C-alpha positions as a Python dict, from the first residue, in 0.01 Angstrom:
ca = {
    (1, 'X'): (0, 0, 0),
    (2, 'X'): (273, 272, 85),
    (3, 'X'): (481, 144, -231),
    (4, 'X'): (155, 238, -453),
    (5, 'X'): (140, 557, -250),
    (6, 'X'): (459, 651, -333),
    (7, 'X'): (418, 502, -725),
    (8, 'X'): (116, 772, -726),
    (9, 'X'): (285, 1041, -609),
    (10, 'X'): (585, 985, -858),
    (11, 'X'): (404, 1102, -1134),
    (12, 'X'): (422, 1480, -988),
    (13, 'X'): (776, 1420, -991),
    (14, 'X'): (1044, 1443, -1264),
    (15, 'X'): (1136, 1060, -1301),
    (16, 'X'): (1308, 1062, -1632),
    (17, 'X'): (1713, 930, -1705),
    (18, 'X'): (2025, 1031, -1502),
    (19, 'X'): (2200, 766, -1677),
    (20, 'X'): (2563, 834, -1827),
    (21, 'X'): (2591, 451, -1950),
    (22, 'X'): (2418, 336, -2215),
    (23, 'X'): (2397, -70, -2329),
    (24, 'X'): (2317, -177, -2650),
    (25, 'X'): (2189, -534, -2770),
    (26, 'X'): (2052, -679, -3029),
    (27, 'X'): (1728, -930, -3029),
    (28, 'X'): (1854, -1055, -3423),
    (29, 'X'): (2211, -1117, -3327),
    (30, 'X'): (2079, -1374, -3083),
    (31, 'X'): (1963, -1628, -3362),
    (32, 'X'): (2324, -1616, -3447),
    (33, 'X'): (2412, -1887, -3155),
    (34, 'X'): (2246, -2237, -3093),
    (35, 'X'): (1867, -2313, -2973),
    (36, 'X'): (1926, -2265, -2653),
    (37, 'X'): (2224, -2151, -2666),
    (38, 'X'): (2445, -2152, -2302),
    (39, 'X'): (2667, -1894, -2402),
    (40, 'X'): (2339, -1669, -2441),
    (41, 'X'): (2172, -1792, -2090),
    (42, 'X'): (2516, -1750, -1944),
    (43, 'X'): (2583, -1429, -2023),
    (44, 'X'): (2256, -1177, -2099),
    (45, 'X'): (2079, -1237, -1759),
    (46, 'X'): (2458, -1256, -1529),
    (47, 'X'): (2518, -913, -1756),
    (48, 'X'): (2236, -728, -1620),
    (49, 'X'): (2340, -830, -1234),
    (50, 'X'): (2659, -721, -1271),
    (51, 'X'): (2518, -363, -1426),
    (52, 'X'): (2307, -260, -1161),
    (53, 'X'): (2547, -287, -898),
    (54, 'X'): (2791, -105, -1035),
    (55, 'X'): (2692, 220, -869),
    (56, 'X'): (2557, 436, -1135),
    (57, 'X'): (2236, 388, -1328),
    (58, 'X'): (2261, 289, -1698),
    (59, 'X'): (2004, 255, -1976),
    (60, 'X'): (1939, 9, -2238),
    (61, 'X'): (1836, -10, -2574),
    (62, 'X'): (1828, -198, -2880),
    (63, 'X'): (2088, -147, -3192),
    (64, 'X'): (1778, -80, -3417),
    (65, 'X'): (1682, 249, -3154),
    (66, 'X'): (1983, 371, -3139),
    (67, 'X'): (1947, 628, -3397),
    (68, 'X'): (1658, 775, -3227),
    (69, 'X'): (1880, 833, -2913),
    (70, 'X'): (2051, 1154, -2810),
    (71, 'X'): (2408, 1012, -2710),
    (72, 'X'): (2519, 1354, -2553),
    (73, 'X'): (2529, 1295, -2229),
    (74, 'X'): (2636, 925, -2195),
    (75, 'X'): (3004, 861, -2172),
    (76, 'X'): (3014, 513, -2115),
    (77, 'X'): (2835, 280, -2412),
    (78, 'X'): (2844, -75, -2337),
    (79, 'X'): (2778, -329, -2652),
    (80, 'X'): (2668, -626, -2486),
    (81, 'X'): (2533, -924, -2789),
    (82, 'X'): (2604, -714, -3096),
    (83, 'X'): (2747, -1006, -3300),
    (84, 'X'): (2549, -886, -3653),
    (85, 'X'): (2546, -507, -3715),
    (86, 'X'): (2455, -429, -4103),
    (87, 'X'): (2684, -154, -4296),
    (88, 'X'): (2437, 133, -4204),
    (89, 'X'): (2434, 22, -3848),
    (90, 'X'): (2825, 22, -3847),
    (91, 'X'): (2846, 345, -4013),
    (92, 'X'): (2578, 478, -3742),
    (93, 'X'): (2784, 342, -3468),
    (94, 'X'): (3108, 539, -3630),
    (95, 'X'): (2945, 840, -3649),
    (96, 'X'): (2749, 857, -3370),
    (97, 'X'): (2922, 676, -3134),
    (98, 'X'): (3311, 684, -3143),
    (99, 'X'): (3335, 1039, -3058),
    (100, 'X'): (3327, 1306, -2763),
    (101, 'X'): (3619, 1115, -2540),
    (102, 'X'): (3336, 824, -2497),
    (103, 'X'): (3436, 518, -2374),
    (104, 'X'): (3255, 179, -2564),
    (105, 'X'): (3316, -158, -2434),
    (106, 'X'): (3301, -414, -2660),
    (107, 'X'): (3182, -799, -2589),
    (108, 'X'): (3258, -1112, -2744),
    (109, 'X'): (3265, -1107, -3140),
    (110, 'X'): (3130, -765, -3196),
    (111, 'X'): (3028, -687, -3559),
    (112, 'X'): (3137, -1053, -3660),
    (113, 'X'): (2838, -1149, -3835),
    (114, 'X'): (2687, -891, -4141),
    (115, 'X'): (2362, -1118, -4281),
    (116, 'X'): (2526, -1407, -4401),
    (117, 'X'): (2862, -1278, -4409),
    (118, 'X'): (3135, -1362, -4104),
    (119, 'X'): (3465, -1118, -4120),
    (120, 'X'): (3760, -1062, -3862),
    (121, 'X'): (3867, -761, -4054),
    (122, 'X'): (3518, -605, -3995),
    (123, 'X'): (3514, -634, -3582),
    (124, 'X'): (3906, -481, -3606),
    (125, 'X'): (3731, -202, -3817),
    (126, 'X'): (3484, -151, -3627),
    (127, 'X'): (3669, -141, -3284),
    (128, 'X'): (3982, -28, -3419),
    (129, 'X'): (4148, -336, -3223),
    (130, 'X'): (4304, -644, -3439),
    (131, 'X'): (4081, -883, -3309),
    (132, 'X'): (4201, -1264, -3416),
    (133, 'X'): (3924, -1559, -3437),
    (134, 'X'): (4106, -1899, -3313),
    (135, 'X'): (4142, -2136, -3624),
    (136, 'X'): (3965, -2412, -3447),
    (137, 'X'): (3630, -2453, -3301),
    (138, 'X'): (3716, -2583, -2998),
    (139, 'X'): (3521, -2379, -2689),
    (140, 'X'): (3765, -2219, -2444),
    (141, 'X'): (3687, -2113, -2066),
    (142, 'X'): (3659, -1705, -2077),
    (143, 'X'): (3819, -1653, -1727),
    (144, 'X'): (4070, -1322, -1759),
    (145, 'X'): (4301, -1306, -1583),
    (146, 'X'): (4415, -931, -1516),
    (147, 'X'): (4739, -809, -1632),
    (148, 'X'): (4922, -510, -1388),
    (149, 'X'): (4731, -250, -1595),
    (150, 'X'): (4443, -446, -1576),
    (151, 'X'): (4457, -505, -1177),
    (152, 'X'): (4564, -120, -1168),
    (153, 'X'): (4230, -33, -1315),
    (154, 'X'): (4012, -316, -1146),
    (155, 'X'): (4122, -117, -785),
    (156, 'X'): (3998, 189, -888),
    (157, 'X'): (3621, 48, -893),
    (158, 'X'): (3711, -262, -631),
    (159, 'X'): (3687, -93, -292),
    (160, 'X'): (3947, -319, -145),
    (161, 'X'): (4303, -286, -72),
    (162, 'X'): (4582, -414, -315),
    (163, 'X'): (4510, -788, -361),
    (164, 'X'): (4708, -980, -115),
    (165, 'X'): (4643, -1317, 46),
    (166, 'X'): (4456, -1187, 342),
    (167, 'X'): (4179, -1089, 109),
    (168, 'X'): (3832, -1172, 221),
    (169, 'X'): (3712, -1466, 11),
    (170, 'X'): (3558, -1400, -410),
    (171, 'X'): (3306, -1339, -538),
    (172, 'X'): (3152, -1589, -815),
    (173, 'X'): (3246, -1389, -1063),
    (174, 'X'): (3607, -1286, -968),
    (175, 'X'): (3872, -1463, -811),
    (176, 'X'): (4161, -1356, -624),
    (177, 'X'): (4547, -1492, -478),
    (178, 'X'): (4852, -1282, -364),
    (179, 'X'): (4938, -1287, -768),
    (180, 'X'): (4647, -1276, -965),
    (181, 'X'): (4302, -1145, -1011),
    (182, 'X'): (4077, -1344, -1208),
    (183, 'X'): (3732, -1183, -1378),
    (184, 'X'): (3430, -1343, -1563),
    (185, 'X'): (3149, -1512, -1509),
    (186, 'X'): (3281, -1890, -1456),
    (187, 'X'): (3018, -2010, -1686),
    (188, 'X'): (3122, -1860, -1988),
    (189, 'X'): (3277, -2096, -2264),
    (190, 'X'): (3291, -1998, -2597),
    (191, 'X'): (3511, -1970, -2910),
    (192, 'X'): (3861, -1775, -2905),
    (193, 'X'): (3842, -1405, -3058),
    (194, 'X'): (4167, -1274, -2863),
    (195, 'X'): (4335, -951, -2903),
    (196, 'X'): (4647, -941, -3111),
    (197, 'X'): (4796, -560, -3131),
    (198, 'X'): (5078, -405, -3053),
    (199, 'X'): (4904, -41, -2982),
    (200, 'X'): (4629, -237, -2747),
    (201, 'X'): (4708, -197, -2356),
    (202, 'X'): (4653, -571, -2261),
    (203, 'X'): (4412, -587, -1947),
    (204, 'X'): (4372, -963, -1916),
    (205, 'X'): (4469, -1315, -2029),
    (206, 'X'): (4277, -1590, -2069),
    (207, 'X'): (4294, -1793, -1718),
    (208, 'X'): (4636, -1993, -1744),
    (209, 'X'): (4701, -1897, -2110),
    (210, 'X'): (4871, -1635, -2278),
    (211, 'X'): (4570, -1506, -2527),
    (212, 'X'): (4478, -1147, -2457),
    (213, 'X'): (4130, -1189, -2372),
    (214, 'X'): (4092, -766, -2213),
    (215, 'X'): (4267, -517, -2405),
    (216, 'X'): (4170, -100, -2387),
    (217, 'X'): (4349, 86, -2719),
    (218, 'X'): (4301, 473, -2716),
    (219, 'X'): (4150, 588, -3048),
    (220, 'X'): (4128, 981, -3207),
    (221, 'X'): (3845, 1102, -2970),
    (222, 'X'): (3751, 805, -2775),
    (223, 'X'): (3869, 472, -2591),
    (224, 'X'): (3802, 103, -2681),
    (225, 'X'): (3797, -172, -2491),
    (226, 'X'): (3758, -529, -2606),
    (227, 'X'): (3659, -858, -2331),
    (228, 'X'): (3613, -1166, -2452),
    (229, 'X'): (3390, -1236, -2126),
    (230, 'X'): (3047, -981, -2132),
    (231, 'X'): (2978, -1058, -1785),
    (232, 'X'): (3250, -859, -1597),
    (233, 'X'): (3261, -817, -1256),
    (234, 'X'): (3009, -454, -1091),
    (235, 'X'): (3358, -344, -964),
    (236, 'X'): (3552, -377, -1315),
    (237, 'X'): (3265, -228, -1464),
    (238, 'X'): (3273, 48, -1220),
    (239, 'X'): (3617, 117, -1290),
    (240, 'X'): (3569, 217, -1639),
    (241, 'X'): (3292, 415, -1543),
    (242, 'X'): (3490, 597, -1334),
    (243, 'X'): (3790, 633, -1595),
    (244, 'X'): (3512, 772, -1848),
    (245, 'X'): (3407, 1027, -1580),
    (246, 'X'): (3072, 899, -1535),
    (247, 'X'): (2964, 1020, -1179),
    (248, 'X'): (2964, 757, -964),
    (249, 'X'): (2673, 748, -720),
    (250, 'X'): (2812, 450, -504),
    (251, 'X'): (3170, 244, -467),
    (252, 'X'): (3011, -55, -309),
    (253, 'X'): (2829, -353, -515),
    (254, 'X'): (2508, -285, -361),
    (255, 'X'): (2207, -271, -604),
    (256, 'X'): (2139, 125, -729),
    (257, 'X'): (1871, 268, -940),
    (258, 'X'): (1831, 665, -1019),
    (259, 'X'): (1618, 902, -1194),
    (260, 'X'): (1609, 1301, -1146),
    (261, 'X'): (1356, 1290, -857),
    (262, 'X'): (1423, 920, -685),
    (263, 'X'): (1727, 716, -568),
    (264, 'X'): (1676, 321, -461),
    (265, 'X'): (1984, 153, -267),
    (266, 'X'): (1946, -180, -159),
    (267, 'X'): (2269, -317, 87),
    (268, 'X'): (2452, -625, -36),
    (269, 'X'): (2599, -621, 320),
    (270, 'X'): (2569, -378, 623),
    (271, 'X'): (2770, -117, 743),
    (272, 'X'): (2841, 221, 653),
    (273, 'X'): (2733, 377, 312),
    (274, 'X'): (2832, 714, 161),
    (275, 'X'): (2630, 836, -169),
    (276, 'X'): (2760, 1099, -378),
    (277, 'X'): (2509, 1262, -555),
    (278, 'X'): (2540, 1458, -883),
    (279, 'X'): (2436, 1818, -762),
    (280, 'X'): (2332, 1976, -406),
    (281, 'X'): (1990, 1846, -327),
    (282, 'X'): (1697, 1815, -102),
    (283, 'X'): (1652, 1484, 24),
    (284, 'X'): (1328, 1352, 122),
    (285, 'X'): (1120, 1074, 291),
    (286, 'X'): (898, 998, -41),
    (287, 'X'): (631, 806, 244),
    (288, 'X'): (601, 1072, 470),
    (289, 'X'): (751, 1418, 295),
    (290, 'X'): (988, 1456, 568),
    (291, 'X'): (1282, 1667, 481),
    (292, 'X'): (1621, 1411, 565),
    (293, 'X'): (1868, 1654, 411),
    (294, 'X'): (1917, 1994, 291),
    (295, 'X'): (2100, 2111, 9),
    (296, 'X'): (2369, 1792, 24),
    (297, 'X'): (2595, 1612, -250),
    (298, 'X'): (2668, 1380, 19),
    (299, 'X'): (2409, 1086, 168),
    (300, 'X'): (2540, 902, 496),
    (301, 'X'): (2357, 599, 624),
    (302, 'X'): (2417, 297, 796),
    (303, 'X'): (2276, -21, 661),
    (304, 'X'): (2183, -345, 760),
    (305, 'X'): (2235, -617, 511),
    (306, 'X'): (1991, -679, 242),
    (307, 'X'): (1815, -310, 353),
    (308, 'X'): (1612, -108, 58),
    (309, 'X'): (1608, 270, 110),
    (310, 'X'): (1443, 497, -147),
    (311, 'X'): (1513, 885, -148),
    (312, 'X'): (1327, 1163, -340),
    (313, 'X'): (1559, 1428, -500),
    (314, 'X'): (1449, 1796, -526),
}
């Protein structure tokens, strides 16, 4: 009853997109894989767990929209499935796209596919990363395992110390020792399409291989990065956001949403939580009307685990 309440009220609010990341997919890439295909069920739905706990708000579309979308203000663009972009869509993505200092992450075997066509050369065009496809079809594991760069950058969105051996135990998704840092869902198994160029900044291996399965090459006016595993860890993901100066509303991997007027956090864990908030605001109670906060950028709360707290923004 007070959650329809509050749904009611809403709509006197201003509830549209905050959102600085955008993710693309693409519904006609997915006949591209097997009925019932594991790689899809193991990496669409893991994706969009990963995404939402990454501290900032993102927004999703299809490749087919994204012509009709303003891409000013996001500065992150995630393709997540795009295996089959046609030459208009490519040329869209070009133009539209791989400009303004942007950062777009790339997943597995982006623009491999065109109709019935397969080409290599057109997913290094497209990225502007020499991309190599293994020769055989044999499926390999797509665990990463980070390089130095690639544990330097993980830190900035891990909220943990350096990795040592007196780390508290992984997650599912990422693995850690006094040496390495693994990343990826486990699940993931698919064919090779590693990174071979000399201008790439390798971020990852392939888990006990030498492949170069996470690579980040900086382009004329924007960055790309290429990961052979889509489903990358909230706190990897976070890190690029922060690189591409996305504001950041939270550094822990608790479950965020945002619009103008609302803010959800719900607590993976307890403890103490500080939101940073993208301009001075009035914070409310949006069940009672109670003023919380005046004029703030910062939020300070303590949680207890698995807690849901919703704020209205004014």
């Amino acid at each position: 009853r007070r959650l329809n309440r509050l749904f009611d009220d809403s709509r006197h609010y201003d509830c549209s997109s905050v959102a600085e990341i955008l993710v693309v997919s693409d519904e006609r890439s997915c006949s591209y894989a097997t009925f019932e295909s594991g790689f899809l069920q193991q990496t669409l739905q893991p994706a969009q767990v990963q995404l939402v706990k990454l501290g900032a708000p993102h927004d999703s579309i299809l490749v087919e929209d994204l012509e009709r979308v303003n891409l000013k203000r996001y500065k992150l663009v995630i393709f997540l499935n795009c295996f089959d972009l046609s030459d208009a869509q490519r040329e869209l993505i070009r133009h539209k796209v791989l400009n303004r200092d942007r950062w777009v992450l790339w997943c597995y075997a982006p623009g491999l596919f065109n109709g019935s066509k397969t080409s290599v050369e057109a997913m290094r065009e497209l990225t502007g990363i020499k991309l190599v496809r293994a020769a055989g079809p044999d499926r390999v594991r797509a665990r990463i395992a980070l390089t130095e760069a690639g544990r330097k950058l993980w830190r900035l969105g891990a909220h943990v110390a350096p990795v040592s051996s007196r780390q508290p135990a992984p997650k599912r998704n990422e693995a850690r020792s006094s040496t390495q840092v693994i990343i990826g869902h486990e699940h993931v198994w698919a064919r090779l399409i590693a990174v071979e160029d000399d201008e790439a900044v390798a971020l990852g291996t392939l888990e006990d291989r030498r492949e170069v399965a996470l690579a980040m090459k900086s382009m004329p006016g924007w960055t790309s990065i290429y990961t052979l595993n889509p489903v990358l860890p909230s706190a990897f993901l976070r890190a690029l956001a922060h690189s591409a100066a996305v504001h950041v509303y939270n550094d822990r991997d608790d479950t965020l949403y945002a619009s103008r007027s609302y803010l959800t956090l719900a607590a993976d864990a307890a403890g103490h939580r500080q939101v940073q908030l993208p301009r001075p605001s009035d914070v409310f109670d949006p069940f009672t009307g109670e003023r919380l906060w005046r004029g703030v950028k910062t939020l300070e709360r303590e949680f207890q685990s698995k807690q849901t707290v919703i704020w209205r923004l004014a």
